[in-house]
Tab-separated table of C-alpha atoms in Angstrom:
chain	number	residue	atom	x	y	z
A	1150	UNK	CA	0.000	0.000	0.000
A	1151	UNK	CA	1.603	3.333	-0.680
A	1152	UNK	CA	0.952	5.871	2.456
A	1153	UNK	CA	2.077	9.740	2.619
A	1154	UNK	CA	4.677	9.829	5.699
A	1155	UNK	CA	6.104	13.662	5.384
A	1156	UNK	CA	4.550	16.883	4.044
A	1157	UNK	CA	6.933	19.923	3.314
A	1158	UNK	CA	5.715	23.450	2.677
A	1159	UNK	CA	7.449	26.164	1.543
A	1160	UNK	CA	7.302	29.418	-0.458
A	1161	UNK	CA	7.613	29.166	-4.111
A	1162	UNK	CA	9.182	32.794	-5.189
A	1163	UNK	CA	10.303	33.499	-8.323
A	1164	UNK	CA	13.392	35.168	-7.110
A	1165	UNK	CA	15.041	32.646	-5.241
A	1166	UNK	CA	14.746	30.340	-8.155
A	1167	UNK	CA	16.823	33.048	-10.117
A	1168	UNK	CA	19.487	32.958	-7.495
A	1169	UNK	CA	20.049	29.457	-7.390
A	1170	UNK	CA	20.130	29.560	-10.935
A	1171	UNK	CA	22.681	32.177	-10.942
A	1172	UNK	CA	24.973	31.335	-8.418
A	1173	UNK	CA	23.965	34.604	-5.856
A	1174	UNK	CA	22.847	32.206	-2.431
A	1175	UNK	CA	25.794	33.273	-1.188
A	1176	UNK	CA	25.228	36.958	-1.100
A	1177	UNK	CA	24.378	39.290	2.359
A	1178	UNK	CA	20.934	39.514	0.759
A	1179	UNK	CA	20.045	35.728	-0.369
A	1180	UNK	CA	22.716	33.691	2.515
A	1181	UNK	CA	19.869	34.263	5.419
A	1182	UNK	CA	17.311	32.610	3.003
A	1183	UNK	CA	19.051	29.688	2.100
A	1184	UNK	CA	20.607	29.294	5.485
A	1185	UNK	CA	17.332	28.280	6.473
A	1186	UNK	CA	17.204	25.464	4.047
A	1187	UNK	CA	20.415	23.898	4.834
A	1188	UNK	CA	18.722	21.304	7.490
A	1189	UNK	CA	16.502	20.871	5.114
A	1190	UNK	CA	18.228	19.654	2.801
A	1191	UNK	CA	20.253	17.672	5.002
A	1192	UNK	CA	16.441	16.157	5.707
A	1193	UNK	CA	15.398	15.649	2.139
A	1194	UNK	CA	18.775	13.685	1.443
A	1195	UNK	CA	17.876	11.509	3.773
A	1196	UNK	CA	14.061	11.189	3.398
A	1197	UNK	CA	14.189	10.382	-0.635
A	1198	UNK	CA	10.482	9.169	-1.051
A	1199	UNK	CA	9.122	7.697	-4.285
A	1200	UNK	CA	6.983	10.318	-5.281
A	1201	UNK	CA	5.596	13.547	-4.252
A	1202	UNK	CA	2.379	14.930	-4.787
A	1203	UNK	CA	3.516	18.599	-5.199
A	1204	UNK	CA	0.697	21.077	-4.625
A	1205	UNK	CA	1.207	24.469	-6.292
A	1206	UNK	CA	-0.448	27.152	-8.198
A	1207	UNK	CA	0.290	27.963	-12.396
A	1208	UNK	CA	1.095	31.486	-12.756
A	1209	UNK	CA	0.154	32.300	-16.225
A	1210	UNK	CA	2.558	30.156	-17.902
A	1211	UNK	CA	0.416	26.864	-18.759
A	1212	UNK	CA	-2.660	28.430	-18.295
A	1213	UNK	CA	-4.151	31.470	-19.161
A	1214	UNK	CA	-7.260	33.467	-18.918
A	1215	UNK	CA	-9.322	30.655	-21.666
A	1216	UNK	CA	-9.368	27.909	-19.438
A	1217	UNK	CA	-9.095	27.956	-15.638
A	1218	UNK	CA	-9.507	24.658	-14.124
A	1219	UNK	CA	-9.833	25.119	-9.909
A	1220	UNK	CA	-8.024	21.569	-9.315
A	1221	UNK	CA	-5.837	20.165	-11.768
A	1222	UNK	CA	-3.618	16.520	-12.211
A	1223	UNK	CA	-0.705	16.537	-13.870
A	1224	UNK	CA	-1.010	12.593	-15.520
A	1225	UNK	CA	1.567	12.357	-17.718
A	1226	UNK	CA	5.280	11.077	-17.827
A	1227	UNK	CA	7.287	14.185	-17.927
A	1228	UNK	CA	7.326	17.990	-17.149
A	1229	UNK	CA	9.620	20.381	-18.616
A	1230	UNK	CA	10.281	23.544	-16.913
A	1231	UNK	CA	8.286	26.254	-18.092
A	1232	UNK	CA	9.784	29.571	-20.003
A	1233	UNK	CA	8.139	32.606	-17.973
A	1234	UNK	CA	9.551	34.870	-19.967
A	1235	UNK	CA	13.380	34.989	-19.828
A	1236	UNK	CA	14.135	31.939	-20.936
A	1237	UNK	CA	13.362	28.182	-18.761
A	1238	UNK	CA	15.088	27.554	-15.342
A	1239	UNK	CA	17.906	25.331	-16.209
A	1240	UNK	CA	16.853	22.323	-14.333
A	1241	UNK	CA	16.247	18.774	-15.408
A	1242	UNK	CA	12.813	18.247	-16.253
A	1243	UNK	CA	10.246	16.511	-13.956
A	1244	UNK	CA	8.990	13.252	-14.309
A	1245	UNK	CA	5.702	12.565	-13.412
A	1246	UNK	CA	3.664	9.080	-11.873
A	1247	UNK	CA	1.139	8.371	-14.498
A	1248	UNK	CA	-0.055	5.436	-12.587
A	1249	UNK	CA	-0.490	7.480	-8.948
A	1250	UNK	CA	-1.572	10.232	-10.863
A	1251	UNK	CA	-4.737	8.603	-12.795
A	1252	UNK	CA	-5.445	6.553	-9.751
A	1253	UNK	CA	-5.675	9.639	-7.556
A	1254	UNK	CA	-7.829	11.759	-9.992
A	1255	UNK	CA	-10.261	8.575	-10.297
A	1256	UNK	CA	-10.357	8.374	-6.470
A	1257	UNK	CA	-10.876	11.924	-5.305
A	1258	UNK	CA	-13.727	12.634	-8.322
A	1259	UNK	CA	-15.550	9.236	-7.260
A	1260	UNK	CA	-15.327	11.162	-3.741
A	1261	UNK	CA	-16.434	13.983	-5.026
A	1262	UNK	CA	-13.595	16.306	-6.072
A	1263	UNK	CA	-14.296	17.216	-9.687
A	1264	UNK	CA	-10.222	17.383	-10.583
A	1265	UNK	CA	-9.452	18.626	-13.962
A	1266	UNK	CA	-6.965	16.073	-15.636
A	1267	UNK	CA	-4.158	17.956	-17.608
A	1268	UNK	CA	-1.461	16.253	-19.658
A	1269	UNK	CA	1.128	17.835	-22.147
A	1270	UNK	CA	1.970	21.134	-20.310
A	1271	UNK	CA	5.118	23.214	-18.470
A	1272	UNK	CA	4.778	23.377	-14.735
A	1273	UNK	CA	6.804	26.574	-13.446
A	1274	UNK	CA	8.154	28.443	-10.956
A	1275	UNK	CA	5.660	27.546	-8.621
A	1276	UNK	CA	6.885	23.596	-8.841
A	1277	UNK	CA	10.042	24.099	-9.713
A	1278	UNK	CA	11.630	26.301	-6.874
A	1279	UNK	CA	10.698	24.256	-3.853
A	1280	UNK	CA	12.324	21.601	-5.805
A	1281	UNK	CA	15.072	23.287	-5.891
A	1282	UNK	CA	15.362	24.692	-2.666
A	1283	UNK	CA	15.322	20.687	-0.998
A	1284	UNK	CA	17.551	19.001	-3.395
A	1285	UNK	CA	19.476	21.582	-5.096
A	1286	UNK	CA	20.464	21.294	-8.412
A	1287	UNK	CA	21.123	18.033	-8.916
A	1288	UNK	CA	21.608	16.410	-12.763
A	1289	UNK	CA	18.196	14.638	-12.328
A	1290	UNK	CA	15.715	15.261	-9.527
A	1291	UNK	CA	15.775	11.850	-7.392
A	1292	UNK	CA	12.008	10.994	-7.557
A	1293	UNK	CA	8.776	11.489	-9.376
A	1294	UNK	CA	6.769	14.552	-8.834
A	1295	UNK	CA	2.881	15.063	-9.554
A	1296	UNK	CA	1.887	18.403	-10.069
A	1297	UNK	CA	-0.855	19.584	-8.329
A	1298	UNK	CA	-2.482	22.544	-9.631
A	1299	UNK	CA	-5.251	25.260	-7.638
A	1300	UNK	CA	-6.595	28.146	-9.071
A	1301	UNK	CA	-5.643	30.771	-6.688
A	1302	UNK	CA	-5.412	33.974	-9.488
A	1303	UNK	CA	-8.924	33.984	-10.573
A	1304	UNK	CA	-10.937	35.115	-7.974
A	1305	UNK	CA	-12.264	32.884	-5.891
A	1306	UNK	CA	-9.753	30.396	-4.925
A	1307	UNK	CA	-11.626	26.876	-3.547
A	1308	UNK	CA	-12.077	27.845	0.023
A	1309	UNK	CA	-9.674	26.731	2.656
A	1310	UNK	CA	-12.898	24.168	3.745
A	1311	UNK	CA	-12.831	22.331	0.243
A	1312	UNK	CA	-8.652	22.539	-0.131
A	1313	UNK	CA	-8.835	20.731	3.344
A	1314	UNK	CA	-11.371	18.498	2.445
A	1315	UNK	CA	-9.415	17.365	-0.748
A	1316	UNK	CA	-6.438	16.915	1.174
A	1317	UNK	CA	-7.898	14.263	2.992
A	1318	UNK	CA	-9.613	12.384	-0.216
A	1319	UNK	CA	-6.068	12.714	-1.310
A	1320	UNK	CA	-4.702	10.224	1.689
A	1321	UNK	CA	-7.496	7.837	1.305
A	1322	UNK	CA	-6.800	7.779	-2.748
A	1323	UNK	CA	-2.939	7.301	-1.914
A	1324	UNK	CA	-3.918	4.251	0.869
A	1325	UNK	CA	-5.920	2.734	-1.952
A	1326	UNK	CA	-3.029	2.408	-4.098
A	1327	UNK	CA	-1.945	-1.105	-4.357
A	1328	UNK	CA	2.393	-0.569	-4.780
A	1329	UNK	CA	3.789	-0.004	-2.216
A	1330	UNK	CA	5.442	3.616	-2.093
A	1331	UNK	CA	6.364	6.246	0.156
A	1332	UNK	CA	4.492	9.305	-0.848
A	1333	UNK	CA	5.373	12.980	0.260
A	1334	UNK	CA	2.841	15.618	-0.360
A	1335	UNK	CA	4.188	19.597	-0.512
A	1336	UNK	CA	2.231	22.447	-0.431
A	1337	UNK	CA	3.651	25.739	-1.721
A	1338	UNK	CA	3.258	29.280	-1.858
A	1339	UNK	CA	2.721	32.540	0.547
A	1340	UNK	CA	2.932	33.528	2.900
A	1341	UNK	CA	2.103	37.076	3.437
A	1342	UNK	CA	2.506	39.142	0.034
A	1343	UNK	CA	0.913	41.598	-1.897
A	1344	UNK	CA	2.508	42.251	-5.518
A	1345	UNK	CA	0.028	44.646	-7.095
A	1346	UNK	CA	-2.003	48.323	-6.320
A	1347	UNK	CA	-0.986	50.843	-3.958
A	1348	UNK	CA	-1.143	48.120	-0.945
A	1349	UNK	CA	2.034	46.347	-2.230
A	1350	UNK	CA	4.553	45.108	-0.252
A	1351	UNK	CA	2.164	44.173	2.383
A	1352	UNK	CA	3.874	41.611	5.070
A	1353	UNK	CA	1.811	40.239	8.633
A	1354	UNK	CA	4.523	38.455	10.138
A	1355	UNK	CA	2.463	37.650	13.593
A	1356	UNK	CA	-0.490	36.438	11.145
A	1357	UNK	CA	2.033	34.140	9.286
A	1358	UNK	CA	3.472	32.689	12.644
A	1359	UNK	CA	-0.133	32.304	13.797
A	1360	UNK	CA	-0.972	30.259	11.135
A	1361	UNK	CA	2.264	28.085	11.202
A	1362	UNK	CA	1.613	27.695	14.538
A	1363	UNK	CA	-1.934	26.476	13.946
A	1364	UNK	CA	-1.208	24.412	10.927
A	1365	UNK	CA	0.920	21.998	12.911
A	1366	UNK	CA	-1.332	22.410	15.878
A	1367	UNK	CA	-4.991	22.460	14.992
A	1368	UNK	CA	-5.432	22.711	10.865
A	1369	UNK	CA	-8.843	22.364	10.920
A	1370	UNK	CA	-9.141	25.648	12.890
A	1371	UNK	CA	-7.486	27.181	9.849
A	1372	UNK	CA	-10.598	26.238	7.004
A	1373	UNK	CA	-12.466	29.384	9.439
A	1374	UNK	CA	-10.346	31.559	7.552
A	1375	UNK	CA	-12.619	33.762	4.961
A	1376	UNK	CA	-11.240	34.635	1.482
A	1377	UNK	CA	-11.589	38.334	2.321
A	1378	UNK	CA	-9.483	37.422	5.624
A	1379	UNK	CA	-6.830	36.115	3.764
A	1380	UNK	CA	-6.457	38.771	1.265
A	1381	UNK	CA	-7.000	41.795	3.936
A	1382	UNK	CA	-4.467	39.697	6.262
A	1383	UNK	CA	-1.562	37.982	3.943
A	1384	UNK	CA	-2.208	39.978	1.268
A	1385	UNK	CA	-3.573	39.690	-2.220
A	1386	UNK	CA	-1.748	37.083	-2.943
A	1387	UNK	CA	-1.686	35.446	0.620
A	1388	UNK	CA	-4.502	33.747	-0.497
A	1389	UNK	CA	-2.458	31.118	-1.821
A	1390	UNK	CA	-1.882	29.533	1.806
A	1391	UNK	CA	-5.327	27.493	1.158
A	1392	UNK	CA	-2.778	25.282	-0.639
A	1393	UNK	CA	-0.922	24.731	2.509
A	1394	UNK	CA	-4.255	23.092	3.701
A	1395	UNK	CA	-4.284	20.761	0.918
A	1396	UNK	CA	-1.125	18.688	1.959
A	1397	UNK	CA	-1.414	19.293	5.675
A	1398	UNK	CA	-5.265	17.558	5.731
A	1399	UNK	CA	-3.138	14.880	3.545
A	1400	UNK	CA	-0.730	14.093	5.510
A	1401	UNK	CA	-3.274	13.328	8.555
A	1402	UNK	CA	-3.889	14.979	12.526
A	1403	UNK	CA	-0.473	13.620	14.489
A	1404	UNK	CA	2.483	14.929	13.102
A	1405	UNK	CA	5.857	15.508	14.444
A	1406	UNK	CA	7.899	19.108	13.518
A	1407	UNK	CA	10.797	18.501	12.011
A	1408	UNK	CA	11.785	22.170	10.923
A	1409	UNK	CA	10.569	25.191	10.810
A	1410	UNK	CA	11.876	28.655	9.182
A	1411	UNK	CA	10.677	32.291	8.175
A	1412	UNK	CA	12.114	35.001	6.831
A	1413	UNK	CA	11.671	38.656	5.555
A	1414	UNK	CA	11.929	39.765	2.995
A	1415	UNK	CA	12.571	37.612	-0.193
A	1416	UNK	CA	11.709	39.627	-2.954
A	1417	UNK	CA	8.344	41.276	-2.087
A	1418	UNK	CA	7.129	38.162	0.356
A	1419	UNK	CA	7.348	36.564	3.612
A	1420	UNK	CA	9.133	33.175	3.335
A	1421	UNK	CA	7.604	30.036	5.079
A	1422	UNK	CA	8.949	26.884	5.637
A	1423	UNK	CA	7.840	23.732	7.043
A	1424	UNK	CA	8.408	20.121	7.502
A	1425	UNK	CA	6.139	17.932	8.916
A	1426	UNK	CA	6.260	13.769	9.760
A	1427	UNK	CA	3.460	11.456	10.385
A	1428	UNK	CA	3.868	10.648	13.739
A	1429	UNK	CA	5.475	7.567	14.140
A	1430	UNK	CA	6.538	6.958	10.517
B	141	UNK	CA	-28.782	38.355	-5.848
B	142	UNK	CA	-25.748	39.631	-6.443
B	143	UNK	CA	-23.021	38.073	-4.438
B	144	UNK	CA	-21.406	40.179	-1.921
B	145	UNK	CA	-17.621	41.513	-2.196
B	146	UNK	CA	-16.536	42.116	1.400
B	147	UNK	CA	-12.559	42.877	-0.061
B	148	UNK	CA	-13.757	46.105	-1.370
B	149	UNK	CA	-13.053	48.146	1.565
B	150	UNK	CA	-9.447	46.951	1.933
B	151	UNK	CA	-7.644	50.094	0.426
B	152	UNK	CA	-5.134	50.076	-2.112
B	153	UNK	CA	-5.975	46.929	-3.175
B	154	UNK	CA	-8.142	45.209	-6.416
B	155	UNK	CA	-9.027	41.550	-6.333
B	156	UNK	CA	-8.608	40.308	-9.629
B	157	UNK	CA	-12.427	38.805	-9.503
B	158	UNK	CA	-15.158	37.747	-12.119
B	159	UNK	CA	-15.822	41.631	-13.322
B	160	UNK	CA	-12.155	42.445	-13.650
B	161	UNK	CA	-11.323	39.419	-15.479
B	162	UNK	CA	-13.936	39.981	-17.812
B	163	UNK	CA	-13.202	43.757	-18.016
B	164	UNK	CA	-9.382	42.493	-18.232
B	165	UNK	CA	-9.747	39.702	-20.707
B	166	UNK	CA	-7.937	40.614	-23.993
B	167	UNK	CA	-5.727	42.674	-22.076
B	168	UNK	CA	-4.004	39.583	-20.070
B	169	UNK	CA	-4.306	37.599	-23.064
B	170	UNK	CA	-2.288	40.401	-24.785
B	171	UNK	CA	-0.090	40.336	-22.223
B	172	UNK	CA	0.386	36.577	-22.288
B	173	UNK	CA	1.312	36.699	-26.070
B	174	UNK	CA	4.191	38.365	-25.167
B	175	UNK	CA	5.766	34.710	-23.823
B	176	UNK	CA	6.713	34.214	-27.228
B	177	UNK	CA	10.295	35.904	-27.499
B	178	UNK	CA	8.982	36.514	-31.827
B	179	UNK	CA	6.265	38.593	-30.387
B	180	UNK	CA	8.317	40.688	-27.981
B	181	UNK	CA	10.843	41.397	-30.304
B	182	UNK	CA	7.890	42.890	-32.630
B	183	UNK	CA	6.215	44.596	-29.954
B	184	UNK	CA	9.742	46.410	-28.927
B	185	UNK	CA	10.480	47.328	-32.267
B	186	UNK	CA	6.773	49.453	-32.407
B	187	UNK	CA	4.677	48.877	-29.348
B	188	UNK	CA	1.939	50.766	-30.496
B	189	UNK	CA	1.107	48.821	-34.109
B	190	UNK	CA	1.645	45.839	-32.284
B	191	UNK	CA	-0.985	46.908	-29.276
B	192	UNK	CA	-3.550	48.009	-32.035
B	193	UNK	CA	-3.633	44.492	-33.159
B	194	UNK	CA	-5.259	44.075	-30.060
B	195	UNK	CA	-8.909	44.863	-28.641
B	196	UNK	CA	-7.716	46.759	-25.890
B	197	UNK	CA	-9.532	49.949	-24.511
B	198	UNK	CA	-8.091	53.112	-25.076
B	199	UNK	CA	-7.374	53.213	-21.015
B	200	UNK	CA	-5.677	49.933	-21.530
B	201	UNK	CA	-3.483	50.798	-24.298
B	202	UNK	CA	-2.494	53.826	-22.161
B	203	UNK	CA	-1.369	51.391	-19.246
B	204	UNK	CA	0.733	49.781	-21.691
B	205	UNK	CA	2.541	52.314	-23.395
B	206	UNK	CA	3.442	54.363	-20.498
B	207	UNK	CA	4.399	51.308	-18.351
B	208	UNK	CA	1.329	52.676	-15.829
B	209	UNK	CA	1.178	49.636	-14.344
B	210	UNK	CA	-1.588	50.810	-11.972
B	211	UNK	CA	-4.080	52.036	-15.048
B	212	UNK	CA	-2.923	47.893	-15.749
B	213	UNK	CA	-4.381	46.788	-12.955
B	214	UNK	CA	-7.396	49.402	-13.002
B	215	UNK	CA	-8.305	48.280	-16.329
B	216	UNK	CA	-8.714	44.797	-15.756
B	217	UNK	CA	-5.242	43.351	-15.406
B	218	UNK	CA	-3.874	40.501	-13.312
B	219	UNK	CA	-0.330	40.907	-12.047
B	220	UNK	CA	1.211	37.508	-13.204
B	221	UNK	CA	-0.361	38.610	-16.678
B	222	UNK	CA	1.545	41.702	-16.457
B	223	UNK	CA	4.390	40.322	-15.365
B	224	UNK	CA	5.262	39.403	-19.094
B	225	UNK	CA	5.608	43.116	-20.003
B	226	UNK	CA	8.107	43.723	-16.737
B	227	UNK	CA	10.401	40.816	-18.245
B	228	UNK	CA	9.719	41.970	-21.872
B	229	UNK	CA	10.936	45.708	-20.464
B	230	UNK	CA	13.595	43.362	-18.401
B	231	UNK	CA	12.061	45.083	-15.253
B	232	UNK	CA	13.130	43.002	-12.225
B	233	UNK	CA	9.615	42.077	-10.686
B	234	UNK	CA	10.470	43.997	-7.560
B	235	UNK	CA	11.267	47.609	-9.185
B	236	UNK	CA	7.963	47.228	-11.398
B	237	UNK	CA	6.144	46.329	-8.088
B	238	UNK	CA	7.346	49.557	-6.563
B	239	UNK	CA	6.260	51.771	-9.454
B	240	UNK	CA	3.194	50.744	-8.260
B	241	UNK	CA	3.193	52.465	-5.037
B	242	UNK	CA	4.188	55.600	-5.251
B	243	UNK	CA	7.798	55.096	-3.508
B	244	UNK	CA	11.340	55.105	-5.320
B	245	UNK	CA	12.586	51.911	-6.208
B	246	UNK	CA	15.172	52.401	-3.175
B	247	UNK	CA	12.490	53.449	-0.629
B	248	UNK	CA	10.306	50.287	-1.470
B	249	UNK	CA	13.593	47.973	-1.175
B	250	UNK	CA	13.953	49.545	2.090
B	251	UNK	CA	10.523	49.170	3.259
B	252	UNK	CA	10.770	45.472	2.621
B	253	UNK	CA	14.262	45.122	4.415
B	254	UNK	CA	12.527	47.083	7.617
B	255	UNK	CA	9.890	43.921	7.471
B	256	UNK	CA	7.636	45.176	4.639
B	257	UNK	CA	4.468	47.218	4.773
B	258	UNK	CA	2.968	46.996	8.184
B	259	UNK	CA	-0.550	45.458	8.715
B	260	UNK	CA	-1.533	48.338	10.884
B	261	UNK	CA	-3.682	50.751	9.166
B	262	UNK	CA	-4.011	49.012	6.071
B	263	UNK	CA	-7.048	46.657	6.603
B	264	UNK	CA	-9.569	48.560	5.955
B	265	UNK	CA	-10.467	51.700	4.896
B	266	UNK	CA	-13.002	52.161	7.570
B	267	UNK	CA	-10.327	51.177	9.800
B	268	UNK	CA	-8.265	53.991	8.669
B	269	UNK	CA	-11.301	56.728	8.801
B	270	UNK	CA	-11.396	56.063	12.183
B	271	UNK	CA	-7.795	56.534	13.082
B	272	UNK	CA	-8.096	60.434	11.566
């Protein structure tokens, strides 16, 4: 039976992606940043699962404004990296779990969860930076990866109810999967940023610990949270924690901390970091 | 009924909902044509001709031309939309951000170093009416 044991979250900016990519980690500005993912890494090397279900958000650069699917499955065999506009991040490309993937889109719309299906399309910066932030830049990435995708640029985003409410269809559609694999589910982006209007620059650092805090703690708590809240809150573009629900309803209610991290400011946002065991796994 | 939109009040701020997308439709698709480095080069060489080919507004053609990435936003764009025209300018994405709140360049990057734009006083415009 495969069964999700770990659930990172992290950030997904743009930014850091470009300084990995050109050698400036080091630097007074980037060093705190990636100082922060150093036991992480350390983690990840250790903690190679087969696949992870990667939960993240398109921004524009598979999808734009003629389709919007809230929920899509990435079901094919291989993701390139996306070119945003200055040329793809060069990374290796991602390979996906066809077999996880289809199984998991029939589960969760049997249960309910009307998942779009998407094959034959570039996942982005919003995939491909966590990546690189937990296992560097390696000439392959070590496992599969199954993008995840959720509308959160269209307003309204699924409410933080319905992302949590997925995330547990999710587990039950992994438990049902007859090989036996050790699953990882991530969810990315926020926390507290606002990159458009007058408002921008916007950072809540004691609403961002709060909900850290209550993520590990009591998630549940956290599907209270309004879409107005979020955007007045974290920002306009805070909104995208409702992904964090996703993977931490997936990953199931006893967990143990492994690591935790936040920073200001990377780029125009408030960096969050997380990583989370099933207790006892 | 019309359904409700309880983010209006929160000032300096436009949710990029159902009546700006639709008010914002060719304009983010125009934007998004500009992922194709063929069609940047074109629109650099005369932005204008290459904007008429587009139904954009008069406003929005304004926003464009004049990098008024505000009128943008007003018009109906979405920022990761727009974010194609601060890479085909080769903006970095924080400079264009700041142009969009009235500070320099340098006094946004040093808001963000101090911890960013505080919370306080920017939830709500009622909020802030009461704090006159």
């Amino acid at each position: 039976m495969a069964r999700i044991t770990s659930a990172v979250f992290s950030s997904h900016i743009p930014a850091v992606g470009a300084a990995i990519d050109f050698g400036t980690t080091g630097n007074e500005y980037w060093s705190p940043v990636f100082e922060g993912f150093e036991y992480s890494k350390k983690w990840q090397a250790d903690n190679v699962p087969d696949v992870i279900i990667l939960v993240y958000n398109d921004h524009a650069s598979a999808f734009d404004l003629r389709v919007v699917p809230t929920f899509g499955i990435g079901c094919s065999e291989e993701f390139e990296s996306a070119d945003e506009g200055w040329g793809p991040r060069p990374i290796p490309p991602v390979q996906g779990h066809p077999d996880l993937a289809w199984h998991i889109a029939q589960s969760v719309i049997l249960d309910s969860f009307d998942m779009t299906i998407c094959n034959d399309f570039k996942v982005d910066h919003g995939l491909t930076v966590p990546l690189s932030l937990m296992f560097g830049q390696p000439e392959a990435w070590p496992c599969r990866v199954i993008p995840f995708m959720v509308n959160v640029i269209q307003y309204p985003p699924p409410t933080g109810r319905r992302c949590f409410e997925l995330g547990k269809a999710l587990r039950k559609a992994v438990e049902l999967f007859d090989e036996d694999l050790n699953v990882h589910i991530w969810g990315t982006g926020g926390m507290s940023h606002q990159l458009q209007y007058k408002r921008a620059g916007l950072i809540n650092r004691e609403w961002d610990l709060n909900f850290m805090n209550t993520l590990i703690n009591d998630p549940e708590e956290l599907t209270k949270i309004t879409h107005p809240e979020y955007i007045r809150e974290a920002g306009s573009e805070g909104i995208e924690l409702v992904m964090w629900l996703i993977a931490r309803a997936a990953l199931g209610s006893q967990v143990d901390e492994k690591h935790r991290f936040y920073h200001v400011p990377a780029s125009n946002t408030a960096l969050g970091h997380l990583i989370l065991e099933k207790a006892g796994s | 009924m019309a359904l409700e939109k309880p983010y209006q009040d929160i000032p300096g701020t436009i949710v990029f909902d159902a009546d700006m997308s639709r008010k914002g439709y060719h304009l983010n698709q125009f934007f998004m044509s500009l992922m194709k480095a063929e069609n940047r080069e074109r629109f650099l060489a005369d932005e204008k001709a290459y904007v008429d080919e587009w139904p954009l507004t008069d406003l929005q053609k304004k926003g464009v031309l004049e990098q008024d990435y505000n009128l943008c936003i007003e018009q109906g764009g979405n920022i990761y939309f727009l974010a194609k025209l601060f890479y085909t300018h080769e903006q970095p994405f924080e400079r264009a951000v700041s142009t969009m709140t009235g500070m320099t360049p340098q006094e946004y990057r040093a808001m963000m170093l101090s911890g960013g734009r505080p919370i306080e006083g920017n939830r709500s415009a009622s909020e802030n009416k009461g704090n006159q």
